[in-house]
Amino acid sequence: MLKEFKIEPSVKPEAKEAVAVVKRPRVSLISSYRQTWKPRNHHFTRYSDVKLKDERRPTVTDLANQKQILQKVHGWKVFHLTAQIEEMAHSESQVHERLSLVLGMMEKLGAGKSIDRDLMRVNELIKGNLQRSKVIQDGLEDSKNQVQKLFDHKPRAEEIIQRYMYKRLAKKREKL
């Protein structure tokens, strides 16, 4: 029971023109580049592939063998810092003295007359600046004392450095 179908192509009397489109080759730098396997071998694909190298903490011997370590222990930077703090405290005390003189003069002016509202406001501002100046002076004195406390440990630090210092380097420096 096979049935045969006959398919007849339908031909239209119209003739179609065939147009051939020529594709231009794409110009690319990538096609001329030949990748080697070296970057692929050294490329990390995940963040977990990269492991940070832990910095090792310097030992006492490493610290003792640093260049000019004994000069650092003597604390010339601390002396400079202390001198700057003292200079700031001195200038702040001069400001405090000037403000107290101005306040005394303003109070003398307002004592004889009825106190003007503006004069009272100026007096309050000067008193506030006096308090601020006093607090700054106290803070500077405290910070200077804290910096000076660093020198309490100086003899112990020098002893440790002398004990762990590499002796040959010290002898070479003495010969020069």
Short mmCIF file of N, CA, C and O in Angstrom, two decimals, residues 89-152:
data_model
loop_
_atom_site.label_atom_id
_atom_site.label_comp_id
_atom_site.label_asym_id
_atom_site.label_seq_id
_atom_site.Cartn_x
_atom_site.Cartn_y
_atom_site.Cartn_z
N ALA A 89 52.92 75.61 74.19
CA ALA A 89 52.42 75.94 75.51
C ALA A 89 52.78 77.38 75.87
O ALA A 89 51.97 78.11 76.47
N HIS A 90 53.99 77.80 75.49
CA HIS A 90 54.41 79.18 75.79
C HIS A 90 53.56 80.19 75.02
O HIS A 90 53.11 81.19 75.58
N SER A 91 53.32 79.93 73.75
CA SER A 91 52.48 80.85 72.97
C SER A 91 51.05 80.87 73.49
O SER A 91 50.40 81.92 73.51
N GLU A 92 50.56 79.73 73.93
CA GLU A 92 49.20 79.69 74.48
C GLU A 92 49.13 80.44 75.81
O GLU A 92 48.13 81.10 76.10
N SER A 93 50.19 80.40 76.61
CA SER A 93 50.19 81.17 77.86
C SER A 93 50.23 82.66 77.57
O SER A 93 49.59 83.46 78.29
N GLN A 94 50.93 83.08 76.51
CA GLN A 94 50.92 84.49 76.13
C GLN A 94 49.52 84.93 75.70
O GLN A 94 49.06 86.02 76.06
N VAL A 95 48.85 84.08 74.95
CA VAL A 95 47.47 84.39 74.54
C VAL A 95 46.58 84.50 75.77
O VAL A 95 45.73 85.41 75.87
N HIS A 96 46.76 83.61 76.72
CA HIS A 96 45.96 83.64 77.96
C HIS A 96 46.18 84.95 78.71
O HIS A 96 45.22 85.55 79.21
N GLU A 97 47.44 85.39 78.80
CA GLU A 97 47.75 86.65 79.49
C GLU A 97 47.08 87.83 78.79
O GLU A 97 46.50 88.71 79.45
N ARG A 98 47.18 87.88 77.46
CA ARG A 98 46.56 88.98 76.71
C ARG A 98 45.05 89.01 76.88
O ARG A 98 44.45 90.08 77.06
N LEU A 99 44.45 87.82 76.83
CA LEU A 99 42.99 87.77 76.99
C LEU A 99 42.58 88.21 78.40
O LEU A 99 41.57 88.91 78.56
N SER A 100 43.35 87.83 79.40
CA SER A 100 43.00 88.25 80.77
C SER A 100 43.16 89.77 80.93
O SER A 100 42.36 90.41 81.62
N LEU A 101 44.18 90.36 80.27
CA LEU A 101 44.32 91.83 80.31
C LEU A 101 43.14 92.52 79.63
O LEU A 101 42.59 93.50 80.16
N VAL A 102 42.73 92.00 78.46
CA VAL A 102 41.60 92.60 77.75
C VAL A 102 40.33 92.45 78.58
O VAL A 102 39.52 93.39 78.67
N LEU A 103 40.15 91.32 79.22
CA LEU A 103 38.96 91.11 80.05
C LEU A 103 38.96 92.08 81.22
O LEU A 103 37.91 92.66 81.56
N GLY A 104 40.12 92.28 81.86
CA GLY A 104 40.20 93.24 82.96
C GLY A 104 39.85 94.65 82.51
O GLY A 104 39.13 95.38 83.21
N MET A 105 40.34 95.05 81.35
CA MET A 105 40.02 96.38 80.83
C MET A 105 38.53 96.51 80.51
O MET A 105 37.92 97.55 80.77
N MET A 106 37.95 95.47 79.93
CA MET A 106 36.51 95.51 79.58
C MET A 106 35.65 95.59 80.84
O MET A 106 34.63 96.28 80.85
N GLU A 107 36.06 94.89 81.90
CA GLU A 107 35.28 94.92 83.14
C GLU A 107 35.39 96.29 83.81
O GLU A 107 34.43 96.78 84.41
N LYS A 108 36.56 96.94 83.70
CA LYS A 108 36.71 98.29 84.24
C LYS A 108 35.81 99.27 83.50
O LYS A 108 35.24 100.16 84.10
N LEU A 109 35.72 99.11 82.18
CA LEU A 109 34.87 100.00 81.39
C LEU A 109 33.39 99.81 81.75
O LEU A 109 32.64 100.78 81.82
N GLY A 110 32.99 98.60 81.98
CA GLY A 110 31.58 98.32 82.26
C GLY A 110 31.22 98.48 83.71
O GLY A 110 30.04 98.47 84.06
N ALA A 111 32.18 98.67 84.62
CA ALA A 111 31.88 98.74 86.06
C ALA A 111 31.18 100.06 86.41
O ALA A 111 30.27 100.09 87.23
N GLY A 112 31.59 101.16 85.79
CA GLY A 112 31.02 102.45 86.13
C GLY A 112 29.66 102.67 85.51
O GLY A 112 28.81 103.36 86.08
N LYS A 113 29.42 102.10 84.36
CA LYS A 113 28.17 102.34 83.64
C LYS A 113 27.27 101.11 83.75
O LYS A 113 27.66 100.06 84.23
N SER A 114 26.06 101.29 83.29
CA SER A 114 25.20 100.12 83.22
C SER A 114 25.75 99.23 82.10
O SER A 114 26.14 99.71 81.05
N ILE A 115 25.79 97.95 82.34
CA ILE A 115 26.45 97.03 81.41
C ILE A 115 25.62 96.92 80.13
O ILE A 115 24.43 96.59 80.16
N ASP A 116 26.27 97.25 79.05
CA ASP A 116 25.63 97.16 77.74
C ASP A 116 25.53 95.68 77.34
O ASP A 116 26.35 94.85 77.74
N ARG A 117 24.55 95.38 76.52
CA ARG A 117 24.34 94.00 76.11
C ARG A 117 25.51 93.49 75.26
O ARG A 117 25.96 92.35 75.43
N ASP A 118 26.01 94.32 74.37
CA ASP A 118 27.15 93.92 73.53
C ASP A 118 28.41 93.74 74.37
O ASP A 118 29.20 92.82 74.12
N LEU A 119 28.61 94.62 75.34
CA LEU A 119 29.78 94.51 76.20
C LEU A 119 29.73 93.22 77.02
O LEU A 119 30.75 92.55 77.20
N MET A 120 28.54 92.87 77.47
CA MET A 120 28.38 91.64 78.23
C MET A 120 28.68 90.41 77.34
O MET A 120 29.35 89.46 77.77
N ARG A 121 28.24 90.45 76.09
CA ARG A 121 28.50 89.35 75.16
C ARG A 121 30.00 89.21 74.90
O ARG A 121 30.54 88.10 74.87
N VAL A 122 30.70 90.34 74.73
CA VAL A 122 32.15 90.30 74.50
C VAL A 122 32.86 89.73 75.72
O VAL A 122 33.80 88.93 75.60
N ASN A 123 32.43 90.14 76.91
CA ASN A 123 33.03 89.61 78.15
C ASN A 123 32.86 88.08 78.23
O ASN A 123 33.79 87.36 78.61
N GLU A 124 31.68 87.60 77.88
CA GLU A 124 31.44 86.15 77.92
C GLU A 124 32.30 85.41 76.90
O GLU A 124 32.83 84.33 77.18
N LEU A 125 32.47 86.00 75.71
CA LEU A 125 33.33 85.38 74.70
C LEU A 125 34.78 85.32 75.17
O LEU A 125 35.48 84.31 74.96
N ILE A 126 35.24 86.39 75.79
CA ILE A 126 36.62 86.41 76.29
C ILE A 126 36.80 85.38 77.40
O ILE A 126 37.82 84.66 77.44
N LYS A 127 35.81 85.26 78.28
CA LYS A 127 35.89 84.25 79.35
C LYS A 127 35.92 82.84 78.77
O LYS A 127 36.65 81.96 79.25
N GLY A 128 35.14 82.60 77.71
CA GLY A 128 35.14 81.30 77.05
C GLY A 128 36.50 81.00 76.42
O GLY A 128 37.00 79.87 76.51
N ASN A 129 37.10 82.03 75.81
CA ASN A 129 38.43 81.83 75.23
C ASN A 129 39.49 81.60 76.30
O ASN A 129 40.44 80.84 76.09
N LEU A 130 39.33 82.23 77.45
CA LEU A 130 40.26 81.99 78.57
C LEU A 130 40.17 80.54 79.04
O LEU A 130 41.20 79.89 79.30
N GLN A 131 38.96 80.03 79.14
CA GLN A 131 38.79 78.63 79.55
C GLN A 131 39.39 77.68 78.51
O GLN A 131 40.08 76.72 78.85
N ARG A 132 39.15 77.97 77.22
CA ARG A 132 39.71 77.14 76.16
C ARG A 132 41.24 77.15 76.21
O ARG A 132 41.88 76.12 76.11
N SER A 133 41.80 78.33 76.43
CA SER A 133 43.25 78.46 76.50
C SER A 133 43.82 77.66 77.66
O SER A 133 44.86 77.01 77.54
N LYS A 134 43.14 77.71 78.81
CA LYS A 134 43.60 76.97 79.98
C LYS A 134 43.55 75.46 79.73
O LYS A 134 44.48 74.72 80.11
N VAL A 135 42.47 74.99 79.09
CA VAL A 135 42.34 73.56 78.79
C VAL A 135 43.44 73.12 77.83
O VAL A 135 44.04 72.04 78.00
N ILE A 136 43.74 73.95 76.84
CA ILE A 136 44.81 73.62 75.88
C ILE A 136 46.15 73.56 76.59
O ILE A 136 46.97 72.66 76.33
N GLN A 137 46.41 74.50 77.47
CA GLN A 137 47.67 74.49 78.22
C GLN A 137 47.82 73.22 79.04
O GLN A 137 48.89 72.59 79.07
N ASP A 138 46.74 72.83 79.73
CA ASP A 138 46.78 71.60 80.52
C ASP A 138 47.01 70.37 79.64
O ASP A 138 47.79 69.47 79.99
N GLY A 139 46.35 70.32 78.48
CA GLY A 139 46.52 69.20 77.56
C GLY A 139 47.94 69.11 77.03
O GLY A 139 48.51 68.02 76.90
N LEU A 140 48.51 70.26 76.70
CA LEU A 140 49.89 70.27 76.21
C LEU A 140 50.87 69.81 77.29
O LEU A 140 51.82 69.07 77.00
N GLU A 141 50.62 70.22 78.51
CA GLU A 141 51.50 69.80 79.61
C GLU A 141 51.40 68.28 79.84
O GLU A 141 52.41 67.61 80.04
N ASP A 142 50.17 67.75 79.77
CA ASP A 142 49.99 66.31 79.92
C ASP A 142 50.69 65.53 78.81
O ASP A 142 51.35 64.52 79.06
N SER A 143 50.53 66.01 77.58
CA SER A 143 51.17 65.30 76.45
C SER A 143 52.69 65.37 76.55
O SER A 143 53.38 64.40 76.23
N LYS A 144 53.22 66.49 77.01
CA LYS A 144 54.67 66.60 77.20
C LYS A 144 55.14 65.60 78.24
O LYS A 144 56.17 64.94 78.07
N ASN A 145 54.40 65.47 79.34
CA ASN A 145 54.77 64.51 80.38
C ASN A 145 54.71 63.07 79.86
O ASN A 145 55.58 62.25 80.20
N GLN A 146 53.70 62.76 79.04
CA GLN A 146 53.59 61.42 78.49
C GLN A 146 54.75 61.11 77.55
O GLN A 146 55.29 60.00 77.55
N VAL A 147 55.15 62.10 76.77
CA VAL A 147 56.28 61.90 75.86
C VAL A 147 57.56 61.69 76.65
O VAL A 147 58.41 60.85 76.30
N GLN A 148 57.72 62.43 77.74
CA GLN A 148 58.93 62.29 78.56
C GLN A 148 58.98 60.94 79.27
O GLN A 148 60.06 60.45 79.59
N LYS A 149 57.81 60.31 79.48
CA LYS A 149 57.79 59.00 80.14
C LYS A 149 58.41 57.92 79.26
O LYS A 149 58.77 56.85 79.75
N LEU A 150 58.54 58.21 77.96
CA LEU A 150 59.21 57.24 77.09
C LEU A 150 60.64 56.99 77.53
O LEU A 150 61.18 55.89 77.35
N PHE A 151 61.26 57.99 78.12
CA PHE A 151 62.65 57.85 78.51
C PHE A 151 62.83 57.04 79.79
O PHE A 151 63.96 56.73 80.17
N ASP A 152 61.74 56.69 80.46
CA ASP A 152 61.85 55.83 81.64
C ASP A 152 62.41 54.45 81.28
O ASP A 152 63.08 53.81 82.07
#
